Short mmCIF file of C-alpha atoms in Angstrom, two decimals:
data_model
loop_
_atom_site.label_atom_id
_atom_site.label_comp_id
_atom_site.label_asym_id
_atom_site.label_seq_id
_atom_site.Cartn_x
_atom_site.Cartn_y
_atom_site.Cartn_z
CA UNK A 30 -3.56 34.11 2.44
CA UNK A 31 -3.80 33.58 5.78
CA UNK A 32 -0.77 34.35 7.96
CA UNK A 33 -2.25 32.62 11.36
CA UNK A 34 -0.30 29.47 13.10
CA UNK A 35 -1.57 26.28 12.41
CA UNK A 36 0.44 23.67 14.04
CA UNK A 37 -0.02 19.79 12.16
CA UNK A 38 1.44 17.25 13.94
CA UNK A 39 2.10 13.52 12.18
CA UNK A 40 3.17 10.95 15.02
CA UNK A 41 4.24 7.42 13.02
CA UNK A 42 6.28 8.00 9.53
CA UNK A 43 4.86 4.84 8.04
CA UNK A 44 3.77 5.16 4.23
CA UNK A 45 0.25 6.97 5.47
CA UNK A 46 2.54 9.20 7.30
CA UNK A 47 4.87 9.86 4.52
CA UNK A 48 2.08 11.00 2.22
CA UNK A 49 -0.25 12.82 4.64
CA UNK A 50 3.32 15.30 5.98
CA UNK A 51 3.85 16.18 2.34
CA UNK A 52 0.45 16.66 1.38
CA UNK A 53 0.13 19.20 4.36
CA UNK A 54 3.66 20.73 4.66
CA UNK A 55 3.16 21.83 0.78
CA UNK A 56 0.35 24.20 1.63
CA UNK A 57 2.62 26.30 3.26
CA UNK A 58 5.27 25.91 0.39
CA UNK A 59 2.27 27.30 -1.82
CA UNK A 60 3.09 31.01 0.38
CA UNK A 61 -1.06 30.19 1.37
CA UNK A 62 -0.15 29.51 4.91
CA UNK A 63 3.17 30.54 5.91
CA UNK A 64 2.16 30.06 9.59
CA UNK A 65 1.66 26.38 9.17
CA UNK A 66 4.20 24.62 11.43
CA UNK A 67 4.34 20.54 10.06
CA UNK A 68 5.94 18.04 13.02
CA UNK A 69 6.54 14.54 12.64
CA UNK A 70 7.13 12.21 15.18
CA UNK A 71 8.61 8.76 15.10
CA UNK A 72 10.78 6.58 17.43
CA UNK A 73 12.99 5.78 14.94
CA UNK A 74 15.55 7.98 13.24
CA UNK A 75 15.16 6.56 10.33
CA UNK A 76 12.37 5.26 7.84
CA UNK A 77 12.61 1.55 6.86
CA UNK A 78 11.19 0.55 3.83
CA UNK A 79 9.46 -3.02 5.04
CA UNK A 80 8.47 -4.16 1.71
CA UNK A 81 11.85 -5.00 0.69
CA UNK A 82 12.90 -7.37 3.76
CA UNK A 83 12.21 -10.82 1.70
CA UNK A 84 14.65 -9.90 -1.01
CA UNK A 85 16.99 -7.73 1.19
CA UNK A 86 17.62 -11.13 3.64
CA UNK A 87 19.53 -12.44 0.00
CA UNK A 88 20.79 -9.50 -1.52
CA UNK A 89 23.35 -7.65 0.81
CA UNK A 90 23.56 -4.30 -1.74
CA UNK A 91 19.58 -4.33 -1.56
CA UNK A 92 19.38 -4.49 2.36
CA UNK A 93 21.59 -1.21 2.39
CA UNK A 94 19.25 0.69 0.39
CA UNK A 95 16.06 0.37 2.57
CA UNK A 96 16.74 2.93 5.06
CA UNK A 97 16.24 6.41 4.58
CA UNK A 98 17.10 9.37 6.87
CA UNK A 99 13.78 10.84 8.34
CA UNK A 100 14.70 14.50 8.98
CA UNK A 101 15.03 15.15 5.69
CA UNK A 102 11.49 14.48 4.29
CA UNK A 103 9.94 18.15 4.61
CA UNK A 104 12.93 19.86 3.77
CA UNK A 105 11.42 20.25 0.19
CA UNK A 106 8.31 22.45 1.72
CA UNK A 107 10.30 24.93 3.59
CA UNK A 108 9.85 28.59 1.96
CA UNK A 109 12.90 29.78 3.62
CA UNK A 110 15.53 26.92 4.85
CA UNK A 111 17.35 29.37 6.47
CA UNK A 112 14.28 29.77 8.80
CA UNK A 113 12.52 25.98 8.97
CA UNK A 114 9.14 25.69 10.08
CA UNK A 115 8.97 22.02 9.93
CA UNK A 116 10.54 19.85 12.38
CA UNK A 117 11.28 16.11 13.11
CA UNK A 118 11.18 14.57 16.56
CA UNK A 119 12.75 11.44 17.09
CA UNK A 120 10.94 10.02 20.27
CA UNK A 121 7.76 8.07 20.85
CA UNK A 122 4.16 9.18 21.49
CA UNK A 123 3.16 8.51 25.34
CA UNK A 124 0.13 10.47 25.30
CA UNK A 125 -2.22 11.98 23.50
CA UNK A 126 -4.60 14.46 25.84
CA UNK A 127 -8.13 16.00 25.94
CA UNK A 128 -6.67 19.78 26.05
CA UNK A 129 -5.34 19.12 22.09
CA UNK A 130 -1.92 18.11 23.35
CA UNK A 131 0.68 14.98 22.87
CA UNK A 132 3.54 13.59 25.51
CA UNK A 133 6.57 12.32 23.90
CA UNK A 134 9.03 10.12 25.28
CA UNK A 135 11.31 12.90 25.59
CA UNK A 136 9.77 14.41 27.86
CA UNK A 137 8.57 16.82 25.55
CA UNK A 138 5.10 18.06 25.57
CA UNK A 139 3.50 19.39 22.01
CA UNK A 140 -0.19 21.33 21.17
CA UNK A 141 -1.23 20.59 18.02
CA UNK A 142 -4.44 21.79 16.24
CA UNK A 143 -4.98 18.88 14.25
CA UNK A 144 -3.04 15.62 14.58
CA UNK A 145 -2.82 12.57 12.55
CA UNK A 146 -2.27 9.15 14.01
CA UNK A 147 -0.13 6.82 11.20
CA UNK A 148 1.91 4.58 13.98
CA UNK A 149 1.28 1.52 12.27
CA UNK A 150 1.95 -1.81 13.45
CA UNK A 151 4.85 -3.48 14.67
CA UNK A 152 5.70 -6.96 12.88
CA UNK A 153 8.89 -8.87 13.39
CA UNK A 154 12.24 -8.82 12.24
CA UNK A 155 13.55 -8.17 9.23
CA UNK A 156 10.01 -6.55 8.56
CA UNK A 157 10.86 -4.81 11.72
CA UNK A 158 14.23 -2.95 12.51
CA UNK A 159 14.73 -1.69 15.70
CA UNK A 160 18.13 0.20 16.62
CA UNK A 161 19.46 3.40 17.90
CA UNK A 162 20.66 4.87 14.74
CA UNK A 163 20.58 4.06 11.34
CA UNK A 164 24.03 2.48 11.11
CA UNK A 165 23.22 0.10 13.50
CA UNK A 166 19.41 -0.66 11.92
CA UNK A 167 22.14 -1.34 8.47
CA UNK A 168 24.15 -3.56 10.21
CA UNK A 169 21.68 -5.80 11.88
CA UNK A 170 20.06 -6.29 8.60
CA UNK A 171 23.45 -7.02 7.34
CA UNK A 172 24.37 -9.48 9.48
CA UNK A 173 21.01 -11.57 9.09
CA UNK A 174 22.16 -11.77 5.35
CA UNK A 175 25.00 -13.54 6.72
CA UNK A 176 23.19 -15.36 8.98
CA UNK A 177 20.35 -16.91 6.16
CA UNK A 178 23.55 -17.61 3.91
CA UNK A 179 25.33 -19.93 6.75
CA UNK A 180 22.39 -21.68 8.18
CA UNK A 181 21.74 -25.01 6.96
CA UNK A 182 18.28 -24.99 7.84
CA UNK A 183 15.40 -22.14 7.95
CA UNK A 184 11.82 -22.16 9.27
CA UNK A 185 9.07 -19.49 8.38
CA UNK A 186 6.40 -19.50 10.37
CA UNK A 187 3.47 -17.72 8.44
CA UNK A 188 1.72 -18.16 4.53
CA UNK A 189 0.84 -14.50 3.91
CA UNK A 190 2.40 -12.48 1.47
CA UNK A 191 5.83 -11.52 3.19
CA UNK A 192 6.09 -15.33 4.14
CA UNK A 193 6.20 -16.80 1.34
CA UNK A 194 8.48 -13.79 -0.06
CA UNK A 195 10.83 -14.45 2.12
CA UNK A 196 10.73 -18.33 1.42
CA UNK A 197 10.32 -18.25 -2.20
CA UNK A 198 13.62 -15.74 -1.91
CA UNK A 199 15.82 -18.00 0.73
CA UNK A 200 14.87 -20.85 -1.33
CA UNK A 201 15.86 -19.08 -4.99
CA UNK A 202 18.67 -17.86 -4.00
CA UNK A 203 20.28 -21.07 -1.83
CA UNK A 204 18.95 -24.21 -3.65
CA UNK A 205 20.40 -26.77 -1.48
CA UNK A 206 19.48 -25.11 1.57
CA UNK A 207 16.29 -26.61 3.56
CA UNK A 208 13.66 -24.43 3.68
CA UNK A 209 10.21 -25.06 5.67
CA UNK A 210 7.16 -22.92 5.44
CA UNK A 211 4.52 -23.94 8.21
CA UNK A 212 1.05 -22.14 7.76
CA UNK A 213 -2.16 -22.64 10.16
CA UNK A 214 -4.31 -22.07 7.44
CA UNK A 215 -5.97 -24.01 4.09
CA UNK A 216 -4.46 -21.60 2.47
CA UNK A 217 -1.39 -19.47 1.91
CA UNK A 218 -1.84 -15.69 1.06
CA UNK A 219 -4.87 -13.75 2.43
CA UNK A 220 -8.35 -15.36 2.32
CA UNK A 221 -9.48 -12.18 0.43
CA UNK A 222 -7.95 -13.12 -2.92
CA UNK A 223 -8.58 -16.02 -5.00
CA UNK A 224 -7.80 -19.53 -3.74
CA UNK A 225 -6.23 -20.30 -7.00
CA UNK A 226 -3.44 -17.58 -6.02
CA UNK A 227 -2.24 -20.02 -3.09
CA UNK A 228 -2.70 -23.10 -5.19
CA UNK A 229 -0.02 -21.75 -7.70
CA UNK A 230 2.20 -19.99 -4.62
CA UNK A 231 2.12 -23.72 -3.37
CA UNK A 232 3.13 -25.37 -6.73
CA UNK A 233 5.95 -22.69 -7.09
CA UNK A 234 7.09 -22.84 -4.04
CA UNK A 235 8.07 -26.84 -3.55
CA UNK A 236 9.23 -26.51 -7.50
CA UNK A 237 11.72 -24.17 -5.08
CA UNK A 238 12.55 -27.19 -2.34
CA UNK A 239 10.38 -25.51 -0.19
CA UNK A 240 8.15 -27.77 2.63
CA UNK A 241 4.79 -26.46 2.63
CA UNK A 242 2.77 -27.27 5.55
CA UNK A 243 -0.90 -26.10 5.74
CA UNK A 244 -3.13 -26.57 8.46
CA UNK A 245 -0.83 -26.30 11.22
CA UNK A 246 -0.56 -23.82 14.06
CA UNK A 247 2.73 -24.02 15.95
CA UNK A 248 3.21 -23.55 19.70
CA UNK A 249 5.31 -20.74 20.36
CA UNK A 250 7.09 -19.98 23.73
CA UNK A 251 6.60 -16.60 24.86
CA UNK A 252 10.64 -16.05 24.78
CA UNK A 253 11.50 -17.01 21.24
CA UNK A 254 13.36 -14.05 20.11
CA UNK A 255 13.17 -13.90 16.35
CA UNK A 256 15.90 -12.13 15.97
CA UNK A 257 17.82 -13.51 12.83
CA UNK A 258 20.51 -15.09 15.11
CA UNK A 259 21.54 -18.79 14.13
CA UNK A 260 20.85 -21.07 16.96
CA UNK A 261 19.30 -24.76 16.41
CA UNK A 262 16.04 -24.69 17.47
CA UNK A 263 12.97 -27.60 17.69
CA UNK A 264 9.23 -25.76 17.90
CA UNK A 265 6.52 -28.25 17.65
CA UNK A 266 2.88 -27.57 15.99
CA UNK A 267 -0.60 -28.46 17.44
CA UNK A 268 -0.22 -31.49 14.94
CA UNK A 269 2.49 -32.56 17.43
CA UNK A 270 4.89 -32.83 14.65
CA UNK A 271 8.39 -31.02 15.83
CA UNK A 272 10.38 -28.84 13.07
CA UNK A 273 13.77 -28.51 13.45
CA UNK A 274 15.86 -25.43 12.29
CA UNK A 275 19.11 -23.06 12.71
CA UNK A 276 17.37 -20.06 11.62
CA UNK A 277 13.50 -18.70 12.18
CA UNK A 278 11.13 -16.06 10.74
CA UNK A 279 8.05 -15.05 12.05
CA UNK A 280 5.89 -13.53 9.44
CA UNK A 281 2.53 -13.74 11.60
CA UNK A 282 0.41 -10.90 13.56
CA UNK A 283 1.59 -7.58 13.42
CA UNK A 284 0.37 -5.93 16.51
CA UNK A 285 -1.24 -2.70 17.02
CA UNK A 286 0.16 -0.38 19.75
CA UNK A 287 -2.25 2.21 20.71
CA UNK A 288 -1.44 2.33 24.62
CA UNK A 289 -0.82 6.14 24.43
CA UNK A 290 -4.42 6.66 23.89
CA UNK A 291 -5.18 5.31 27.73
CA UNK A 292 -4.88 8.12 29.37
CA UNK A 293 -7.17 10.08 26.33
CA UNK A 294 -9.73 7.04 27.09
CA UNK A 295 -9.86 7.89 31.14
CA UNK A 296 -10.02 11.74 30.39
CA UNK A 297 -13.45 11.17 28.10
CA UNK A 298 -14.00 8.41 29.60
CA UNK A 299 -15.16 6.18 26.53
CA UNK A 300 -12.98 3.39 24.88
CA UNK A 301 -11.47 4.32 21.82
CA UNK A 302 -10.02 1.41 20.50
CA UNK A 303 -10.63 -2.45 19.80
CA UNK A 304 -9.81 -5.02 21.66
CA UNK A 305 -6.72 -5.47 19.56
CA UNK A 306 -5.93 -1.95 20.11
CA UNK A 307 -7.22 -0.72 16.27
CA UNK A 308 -8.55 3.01 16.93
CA UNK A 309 -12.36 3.58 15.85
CA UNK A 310 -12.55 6.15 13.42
CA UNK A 311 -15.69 7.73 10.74
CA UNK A 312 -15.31 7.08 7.29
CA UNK A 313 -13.59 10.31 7.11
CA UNK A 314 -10.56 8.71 9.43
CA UNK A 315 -11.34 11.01 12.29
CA UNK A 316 -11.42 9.22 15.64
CA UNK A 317 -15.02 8.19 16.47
CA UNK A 318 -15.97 10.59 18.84
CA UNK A 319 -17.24 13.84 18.69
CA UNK A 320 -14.54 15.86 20.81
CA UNK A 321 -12.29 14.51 18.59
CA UNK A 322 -12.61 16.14 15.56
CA UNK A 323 -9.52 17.23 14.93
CA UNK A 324 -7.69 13.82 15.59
CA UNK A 325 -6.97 11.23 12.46
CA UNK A 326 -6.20 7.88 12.23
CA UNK A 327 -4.85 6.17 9.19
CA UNK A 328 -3.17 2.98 7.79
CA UNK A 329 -2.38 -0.23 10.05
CA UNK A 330 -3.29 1.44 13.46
CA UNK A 331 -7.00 2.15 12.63
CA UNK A 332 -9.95 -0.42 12.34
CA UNK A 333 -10.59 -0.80 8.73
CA UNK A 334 -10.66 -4.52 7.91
CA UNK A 335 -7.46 -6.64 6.97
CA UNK A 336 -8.22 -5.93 2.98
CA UNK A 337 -7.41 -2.04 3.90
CA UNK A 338 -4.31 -2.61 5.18
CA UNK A 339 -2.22 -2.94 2.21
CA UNK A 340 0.74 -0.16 1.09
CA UNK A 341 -1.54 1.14 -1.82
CA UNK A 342 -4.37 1.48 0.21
CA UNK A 343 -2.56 3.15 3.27
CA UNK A 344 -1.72 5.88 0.55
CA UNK A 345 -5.07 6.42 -0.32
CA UNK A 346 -6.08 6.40 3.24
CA UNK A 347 -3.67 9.35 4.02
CA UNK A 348 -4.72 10.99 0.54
CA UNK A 349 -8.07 11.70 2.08
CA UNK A 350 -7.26 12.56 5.73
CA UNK A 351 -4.75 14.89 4.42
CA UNK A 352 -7.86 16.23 1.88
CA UNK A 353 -9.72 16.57 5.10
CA UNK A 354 -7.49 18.24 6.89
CA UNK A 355 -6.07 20.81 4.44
CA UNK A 356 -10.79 20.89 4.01
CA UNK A 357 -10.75 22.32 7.79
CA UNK A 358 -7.65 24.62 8.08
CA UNK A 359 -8.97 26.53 4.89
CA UNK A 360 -12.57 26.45 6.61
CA UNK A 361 -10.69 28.03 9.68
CA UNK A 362 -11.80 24.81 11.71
CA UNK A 363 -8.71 25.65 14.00
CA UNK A 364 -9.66 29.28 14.77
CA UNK A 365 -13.67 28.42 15.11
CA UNK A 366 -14.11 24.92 15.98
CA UNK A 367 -17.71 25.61 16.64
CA UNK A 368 -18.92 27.61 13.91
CA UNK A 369 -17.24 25.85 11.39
CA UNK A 370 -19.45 23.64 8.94
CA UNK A 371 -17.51 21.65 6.44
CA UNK A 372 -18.04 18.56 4.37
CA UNK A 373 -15.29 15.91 4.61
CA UNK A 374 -14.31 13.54 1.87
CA UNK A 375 -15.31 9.60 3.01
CA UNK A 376 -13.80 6.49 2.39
CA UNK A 377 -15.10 4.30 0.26
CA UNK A 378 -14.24 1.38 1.87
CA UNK A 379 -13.12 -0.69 -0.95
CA UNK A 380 -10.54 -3.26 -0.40
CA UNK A 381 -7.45 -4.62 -2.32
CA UNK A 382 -8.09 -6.56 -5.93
CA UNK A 383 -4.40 -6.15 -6.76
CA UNK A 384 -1.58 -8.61 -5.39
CA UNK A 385 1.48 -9.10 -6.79
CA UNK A 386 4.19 -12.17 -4.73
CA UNK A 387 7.42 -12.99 -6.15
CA UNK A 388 9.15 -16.15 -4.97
CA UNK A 389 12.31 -15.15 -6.27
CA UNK A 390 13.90 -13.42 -9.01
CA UNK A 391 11.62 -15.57 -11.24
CA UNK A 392 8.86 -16.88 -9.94
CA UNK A 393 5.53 -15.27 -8.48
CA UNK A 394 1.69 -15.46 -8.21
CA UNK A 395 -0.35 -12.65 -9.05
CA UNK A 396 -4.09 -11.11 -8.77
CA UNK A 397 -5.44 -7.94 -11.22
CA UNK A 398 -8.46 -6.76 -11.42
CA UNK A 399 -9.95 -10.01 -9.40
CA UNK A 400 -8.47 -12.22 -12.16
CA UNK A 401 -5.69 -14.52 -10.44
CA UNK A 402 -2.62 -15.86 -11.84
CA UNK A 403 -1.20 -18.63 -9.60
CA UNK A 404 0.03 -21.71 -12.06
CA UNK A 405 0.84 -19.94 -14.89
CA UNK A 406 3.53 -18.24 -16.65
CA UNK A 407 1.50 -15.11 -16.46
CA UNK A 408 1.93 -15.28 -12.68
CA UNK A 409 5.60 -15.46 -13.09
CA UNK A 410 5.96 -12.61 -15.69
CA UNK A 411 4.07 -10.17 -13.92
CA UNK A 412 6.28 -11.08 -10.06
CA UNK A 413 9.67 -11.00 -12.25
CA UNK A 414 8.66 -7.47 -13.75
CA UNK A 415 6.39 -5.48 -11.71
CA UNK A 416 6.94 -6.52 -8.56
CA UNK A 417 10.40 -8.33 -8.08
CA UNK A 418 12.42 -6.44 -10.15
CA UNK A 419 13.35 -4.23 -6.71
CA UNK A 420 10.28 -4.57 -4.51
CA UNK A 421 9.05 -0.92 -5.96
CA UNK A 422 12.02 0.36 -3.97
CA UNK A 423 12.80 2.67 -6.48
CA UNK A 424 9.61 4.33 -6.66
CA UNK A 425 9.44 4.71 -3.03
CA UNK A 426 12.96 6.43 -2.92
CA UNK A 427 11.25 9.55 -4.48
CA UNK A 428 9.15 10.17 -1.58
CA UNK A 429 12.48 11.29 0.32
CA UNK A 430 15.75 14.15 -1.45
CA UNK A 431 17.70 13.00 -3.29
CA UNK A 432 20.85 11.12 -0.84
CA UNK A 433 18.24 10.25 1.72
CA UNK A 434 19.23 6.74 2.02
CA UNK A 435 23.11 7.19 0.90
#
C-alpha cells in the first residue's frame, strides 16, 4: 500500500470519461491508494446521454430520462463519505500548462499528476444540450418534443447514423407529417460500413414518407441557430433546389474544441493538435510528445480516424488509458518520472464492424461482424430489439447510483 497523494484529474465526462474516473477512483476504494485524489471536470452539471436524442425528440417520458446528475458518479469509490476524496468541478478547462497544471473557468487553478483529456466534441442540438442546470437542459428538450409534434414540416440536414434516427423516428411516430432528409453524400450512414446498409436505410426510410436526397450539400448561413424553435425557414442546396421547412436538425460535423491547449502549444512550442483541432497522441493515448507523458487523450477529441469514434470504441479507448495510468502510479511514475521504466498497453487500432440504426420503433438497418442487414427483416429485428428498444439507455444508467437521473 502506498499512502502517497496522487492527484488524477478527468476534464470532459463524456462516455471515455465516465469509464476512465471509475476505473481510477476504484484503486483507492481497493484501501491500495488511499492518497489518490480523483477530479472531474466538465462544464456542464449534468451528463447527457446523446444517444437517445432521435427517440427522445418523440417520446416526452424518454427525453426526461437522459440526464443524469454528475456529482454523484464517484461517490461509489469513496472509503469514507464522511471524508470524500473525490471531487466534481463544474467549470470549463481554459488551460492546460507545462508546470503539470490546468486553468478552469472558475478561476480555479488545479496540479494534477496525470490528467486525462475526454472533452469530446460538440454536435448540435438535441445531440447537444446546453443550459445552466439540469432543469433547464430537461425543459429545453421538452419543449422541442412539442415543437417536432406541431410543425408541419421538418428538415434534417445530415445521412449519418443520428440523422436518419432522428428521421426514421419523426417520421414513425407522425405519419402525415413531411419529413425531408438532405445528404451530400452517395450514401447515407458512414462510408466505413457496407453500402448495402444505406441502400436498405433508404428503402426504409421513404416506406416512412421520408424525402431522401443524396448528393446534395446545402448552403448554410453562418446564423442559422438550430435550436429546435419552429420558424418557417427556405435553405437552398448547391443543386440550387430550395427546401422549405418549420422545423430543422443539423446532424452534420461535430467539432473538436481543443483551444485550451494554445497556451500548452506556445509554452513547448510545438503544435499539438490537427488542423481540426484533434490532439496527436501514441498508440498508448498519451499526447505525442515526450514532456507529456503524463497527459491522455481519449474518445472524440483525439486523432484516431472517424471508425474510432463510436460509443463502444470510446469505452475501450478509456479502458486502456485508464490501464495505463493505474500501469504508472503503481510503477511510482508520479514520484520518479525519470527513473521510471514501464510498458504501456497500445491500441490496436481496429475500427467499428458493429452498427445497429433504428428508424423507428420498427424499422432499422444493421451491420455484425461485417455482414450487413439493410433490406431485410433481419435488419428490422435486430433495430426493434437490440438497439431501439430504449437506445441502450438502460444499460448506460448503471454507470451512475441509483436516482442519478430522478
Amino acid at each position: 500500500m502506498s499512502t502517497r497523494d496522487i492527484h488524477v484529474v478527468v476534464v470532459g465526462i463524456s462516455t471515455a470519461g465516465i469509464a476512465i474516473s471509475k476505473a481510477i477512483a476504484a484503486l483507492a476504494k481497493k484501501g491500495r491508494y488511499p492518497g489518490l485524489h480523483v477530479t472531474i471536470v466538465d462544464r456542464n452539471a449534468y451528463w447527457y446521454y446523446m444517444i437517445g436524442a432521435p427517440r427522445a425528440v418523440v417520446d416526452k417520458q424518454f427525453g426526461h430520462q437522459l440526464f443524469f446528475r454528475q456529482d454523484t458518479l464517484l461517490t461509489p469509490f469513496e472509503v469514507d463519505p464522511l471524508n470524500p476524496k473525490h471531487r466534481f468541478i463544474q467549470a470549463s478547462l481554459v488551460a492546460v500548462n507545462s508546470d503539470k497544471s490546468i486553468e478552469l473557468s472558475n478561476g480555479e487553478k488545479l496540479s494534477f499528476d496525470y490528467l486525462l483529456l475526454s472533452t469530446g466534441a460538440t454536435n448540435s442540438f438535441p445531440a447537444n444540450v446546453i443550459a445552466p442546470s439540469l432543469e433547464d437542459a430537461r425543459s429545453r428538450l421538452l419543449q422541442l418534443h412539442d415543437n417536432v409534434k406541431n410543425a408541419e414540416s421538418v428538415l434534417v440536414i445530415g445521412g449519418g447514423a443520428v440523422g436518419v434516427e432522428t428521421a426514421g423516428e419523426i417520421a414513425s411516430e407522425y405519419p402525415k407529417k413531411k419529413v425531408t432528409l438532405v445528404h451530400s453524400g452517395a450514401r447515407l450512414l458512414p462510408s466505413n460500413f457496407k453500402a448495402g446498409l444505406s441502400d436498405g436505410a433508404v428503402r426504409k426510410l421513404r416506406r416512412l414518407g421520408v424525402a431522401v436526397v443524396l448528393n446534395e450539400r446545402m448552403v448554410i448561413p453562418a446564423d442559422t441557430p438550430f435550436d429546435g424553435t419552429i420558424r418557417p425557414l427556405s435553405l437552398k442546396g448547391k443543386s440550387g433546389n430550395t427546401y422549405d421547412s418549420e422545423l430543422q436538425f443539423l446532424t452534420i460535423g461535430p467539432k473538436i474544441h481543443t483551444e485550451y491547449l494554445v497556451s500548452l502549444e506556445e509554452q513547448l512550442d510545438t503544435k499539438l493538435r490537427e488542423a481540426n483541432g484533434a490532439i496527436r497522441i501514441k498508440p498508448t493515448f498519451q499526447i505525442d510528445h515526450d514532456q507529456l507523458t503524463a497527459v491522455f487523450a481519449v474518445g472524440d477529441v483525439n486523432s484516431l480516424p472517424a471508425g474510432n469514434k463510436y460509443a463502444m470504441k470510446a469505452v475501450e479507448q478509456a479502458q486502456v488509458a485508464a490501464a495505463n495510468v493505474i500501469t504508472m502510479i503503481e510503477a511510482g511514475f508520479d514520484q520518479n518520472p525519470k527513473d521510471c521504466n514501464v510498458s504501456l498497453e497500445e491500441w490496436d487500432g481496429s475500427e467499428a464492424n458493429m452498427i445497429v440504426v433504428p428508424m423507428g420503433r420498427n424499422l432499422g438497418v444493421a451491420q455484425v461482424a461485417g455482414i450487413a442487414f439493410g433490406r431485410c427483416f433481419v435488419g428490422n429485428f435486430l433495430a426493434r430489439n437490440v438497439k431501439g428498444k430504449d437506445y441502450f439507455l438502460a444499460k448506460n444508467a448503471t454507470e451512475f447510483p441509483p436516482g442519478a437521473n430522478a
